[in-house]
Protein backbone atom coordinates (compact mmCIF):
# COMPACT_ATOMS: atom_id res chain seq x y z
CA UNK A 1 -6.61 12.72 18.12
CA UNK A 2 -8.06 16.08 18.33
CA UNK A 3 -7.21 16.02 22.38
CA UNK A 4 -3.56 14.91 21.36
CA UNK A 5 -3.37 18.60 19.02
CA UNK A 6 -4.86 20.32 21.66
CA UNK A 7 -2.03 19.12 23.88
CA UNK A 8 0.66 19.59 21.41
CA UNK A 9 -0.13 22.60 20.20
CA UNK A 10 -0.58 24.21 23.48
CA UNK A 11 3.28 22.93 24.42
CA UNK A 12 4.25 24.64 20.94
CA UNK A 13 2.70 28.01 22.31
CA UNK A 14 4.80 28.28 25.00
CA UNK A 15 8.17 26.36 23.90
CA UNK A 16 8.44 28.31 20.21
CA UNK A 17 8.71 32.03 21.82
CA UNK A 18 11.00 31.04 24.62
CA UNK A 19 13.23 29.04 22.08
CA UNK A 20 13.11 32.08 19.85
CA UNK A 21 13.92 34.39 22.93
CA UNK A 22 10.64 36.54 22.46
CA UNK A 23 9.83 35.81 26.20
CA UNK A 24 11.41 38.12 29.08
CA UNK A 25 13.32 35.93 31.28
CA UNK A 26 11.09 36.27 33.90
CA UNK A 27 8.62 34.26 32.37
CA UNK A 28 10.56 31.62 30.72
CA UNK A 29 10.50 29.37 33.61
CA UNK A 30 6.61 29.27 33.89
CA UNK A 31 5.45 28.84 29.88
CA UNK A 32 8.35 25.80 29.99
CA UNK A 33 6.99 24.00 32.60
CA UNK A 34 3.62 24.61 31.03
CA UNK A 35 5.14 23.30 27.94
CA UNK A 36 6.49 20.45 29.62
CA UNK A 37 2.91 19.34 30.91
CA UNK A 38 1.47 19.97 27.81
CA UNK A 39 3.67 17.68 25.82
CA UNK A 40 3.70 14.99 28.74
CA UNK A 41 -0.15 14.66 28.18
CA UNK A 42 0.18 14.85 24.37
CA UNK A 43 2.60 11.64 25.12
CA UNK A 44 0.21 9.66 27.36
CA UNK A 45 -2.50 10.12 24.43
CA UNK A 46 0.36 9.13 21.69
CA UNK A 47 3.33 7.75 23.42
CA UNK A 48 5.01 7.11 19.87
CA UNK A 49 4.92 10.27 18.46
CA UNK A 50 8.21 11.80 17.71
CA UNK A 51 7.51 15.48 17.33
CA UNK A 52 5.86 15.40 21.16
CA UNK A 53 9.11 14.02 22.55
CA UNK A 54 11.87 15.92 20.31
CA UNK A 55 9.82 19.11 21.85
CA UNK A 56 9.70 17.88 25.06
CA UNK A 57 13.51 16.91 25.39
CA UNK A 58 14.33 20.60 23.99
CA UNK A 59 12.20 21.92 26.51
CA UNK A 60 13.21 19.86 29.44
CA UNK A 61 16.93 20.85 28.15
CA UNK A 62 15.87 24.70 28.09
CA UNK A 63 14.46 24.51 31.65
CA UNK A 64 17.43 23.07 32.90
CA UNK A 65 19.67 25.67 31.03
CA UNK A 66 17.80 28.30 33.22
CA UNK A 67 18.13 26.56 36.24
CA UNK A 68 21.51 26.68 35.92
CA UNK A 69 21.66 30.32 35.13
CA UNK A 70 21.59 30.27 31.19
CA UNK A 71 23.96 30.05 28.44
CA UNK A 72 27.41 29.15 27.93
CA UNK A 73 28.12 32.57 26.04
CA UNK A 74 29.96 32.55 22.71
CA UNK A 75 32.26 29.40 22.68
CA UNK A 76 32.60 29.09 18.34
CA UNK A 77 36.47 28.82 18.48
CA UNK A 78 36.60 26.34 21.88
CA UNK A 79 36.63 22.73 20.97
CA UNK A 80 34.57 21.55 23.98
CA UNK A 81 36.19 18.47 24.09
CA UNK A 82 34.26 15.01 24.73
CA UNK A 83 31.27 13.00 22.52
CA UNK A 84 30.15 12.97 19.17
CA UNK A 85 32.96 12.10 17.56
CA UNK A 86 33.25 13.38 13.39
CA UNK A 87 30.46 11.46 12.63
CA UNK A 88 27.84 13.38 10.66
CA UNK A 89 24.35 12.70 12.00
CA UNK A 90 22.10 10.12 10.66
CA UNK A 91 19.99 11.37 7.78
CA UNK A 92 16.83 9.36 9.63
CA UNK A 93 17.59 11.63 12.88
CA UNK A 94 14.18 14.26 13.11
CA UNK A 95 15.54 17.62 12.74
CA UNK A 96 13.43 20.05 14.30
CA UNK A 97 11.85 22.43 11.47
CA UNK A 98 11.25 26.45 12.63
CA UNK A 99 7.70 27.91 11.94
CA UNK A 100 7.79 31.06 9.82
CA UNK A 101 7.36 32.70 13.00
CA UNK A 102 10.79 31.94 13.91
CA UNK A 103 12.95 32.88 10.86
CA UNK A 104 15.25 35.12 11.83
CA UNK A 105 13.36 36.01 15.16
CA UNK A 106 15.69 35.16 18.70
CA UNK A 107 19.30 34.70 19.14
CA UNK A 108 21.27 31.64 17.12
CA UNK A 109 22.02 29.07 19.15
CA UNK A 110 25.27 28.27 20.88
CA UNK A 111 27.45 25.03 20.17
CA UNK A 112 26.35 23.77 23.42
CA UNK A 113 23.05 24.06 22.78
CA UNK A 114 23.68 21.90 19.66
CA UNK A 115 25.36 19.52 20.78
CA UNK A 116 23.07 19.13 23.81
CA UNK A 117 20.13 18.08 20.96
CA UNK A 118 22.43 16.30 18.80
CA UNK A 119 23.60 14.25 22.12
CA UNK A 120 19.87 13.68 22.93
CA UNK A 121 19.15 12.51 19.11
CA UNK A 122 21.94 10.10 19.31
CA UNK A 123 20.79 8.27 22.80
CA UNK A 124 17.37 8.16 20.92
CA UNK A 125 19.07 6.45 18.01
CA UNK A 126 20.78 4.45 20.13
CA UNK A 127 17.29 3.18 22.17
CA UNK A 128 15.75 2.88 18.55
CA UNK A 129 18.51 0.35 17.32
CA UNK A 130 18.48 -1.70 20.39
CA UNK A 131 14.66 -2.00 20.04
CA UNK A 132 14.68 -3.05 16.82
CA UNK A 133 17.96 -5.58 17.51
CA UNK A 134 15.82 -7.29 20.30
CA UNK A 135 12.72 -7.69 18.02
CA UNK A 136 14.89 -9.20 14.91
CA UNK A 137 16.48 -11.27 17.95
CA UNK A 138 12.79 -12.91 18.80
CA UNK A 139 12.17 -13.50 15.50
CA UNK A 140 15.17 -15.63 14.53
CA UNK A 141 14.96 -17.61 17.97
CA UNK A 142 11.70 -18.81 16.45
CA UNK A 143 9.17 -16.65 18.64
CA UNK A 144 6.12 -16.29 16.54
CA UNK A 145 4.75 -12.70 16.30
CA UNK A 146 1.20 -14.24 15.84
């Protein structure tokens, strides 16, 4: 457990100042692959633990957002078009929560951004429910958990 924190927290250390924008671009590449590795060993320790992954799909998403040379700029009047729906999301979805660090620290983020996490938290869903539809499967075929 304490190796797990160690992991964890080490991935928060570098993925809360780059999601905040306190880290000059130059660097942001570096401490999110460093946050990356950190939260890939926190998962082989705990491969269930949903903090580790939300953290380490938001910083996979934010490495790839550099790669690709950054944000989308201010797009709050375009209707991007394409997924979601008008479906509100699930009330059991994990919403990230900010440290105190990060109140009102960083630039807000942009609709893509969101609906880049909300379209990760809905595949998630999705894997969760078919998980949990194959178990109740096994048990009503008679398969004894036992």
């Amino acid at each position: 457990d304490l190796r797990f924190r160690a992991e964890y927290n080490a991935g928060n250390a570098d993925l809360q100042p780059v999601a905040g924008g306190r880290v000059p671009p130059e660097q942001r590449r570096e401490r999110l692959t460093r946050a990356i590795r950190h939260y890939r060993g926190a998962l082989l320790m705990d491969p269930q633990d949903a903090d580790a992954k939300w953290n380490l799909e938001l910083a996979n998403r934010l490495l790839r957002e550099q790669a690709s040379g950054g944000g989308g700029g201010d797009e709050e009047n375009e209707n991007p078009g394409g997924g979601g729906g008008q479906n509100p999301p699930s009330p059991a979805t994990p919403q990230p929560q900010p440290s105190s660090a990060d109140q009102g620290a960083g630039r807000p983020m942009t609709r893509e951004q969101a609906e880049r996490i909300l379209a990760g938290a809905e595949a998630r869903e999705q894997r969760i429910q078919r998980q949990q539809l194959k178990q109740d499967q096994n048990r009503i075929h008679g398969v004894r958990d036992w």
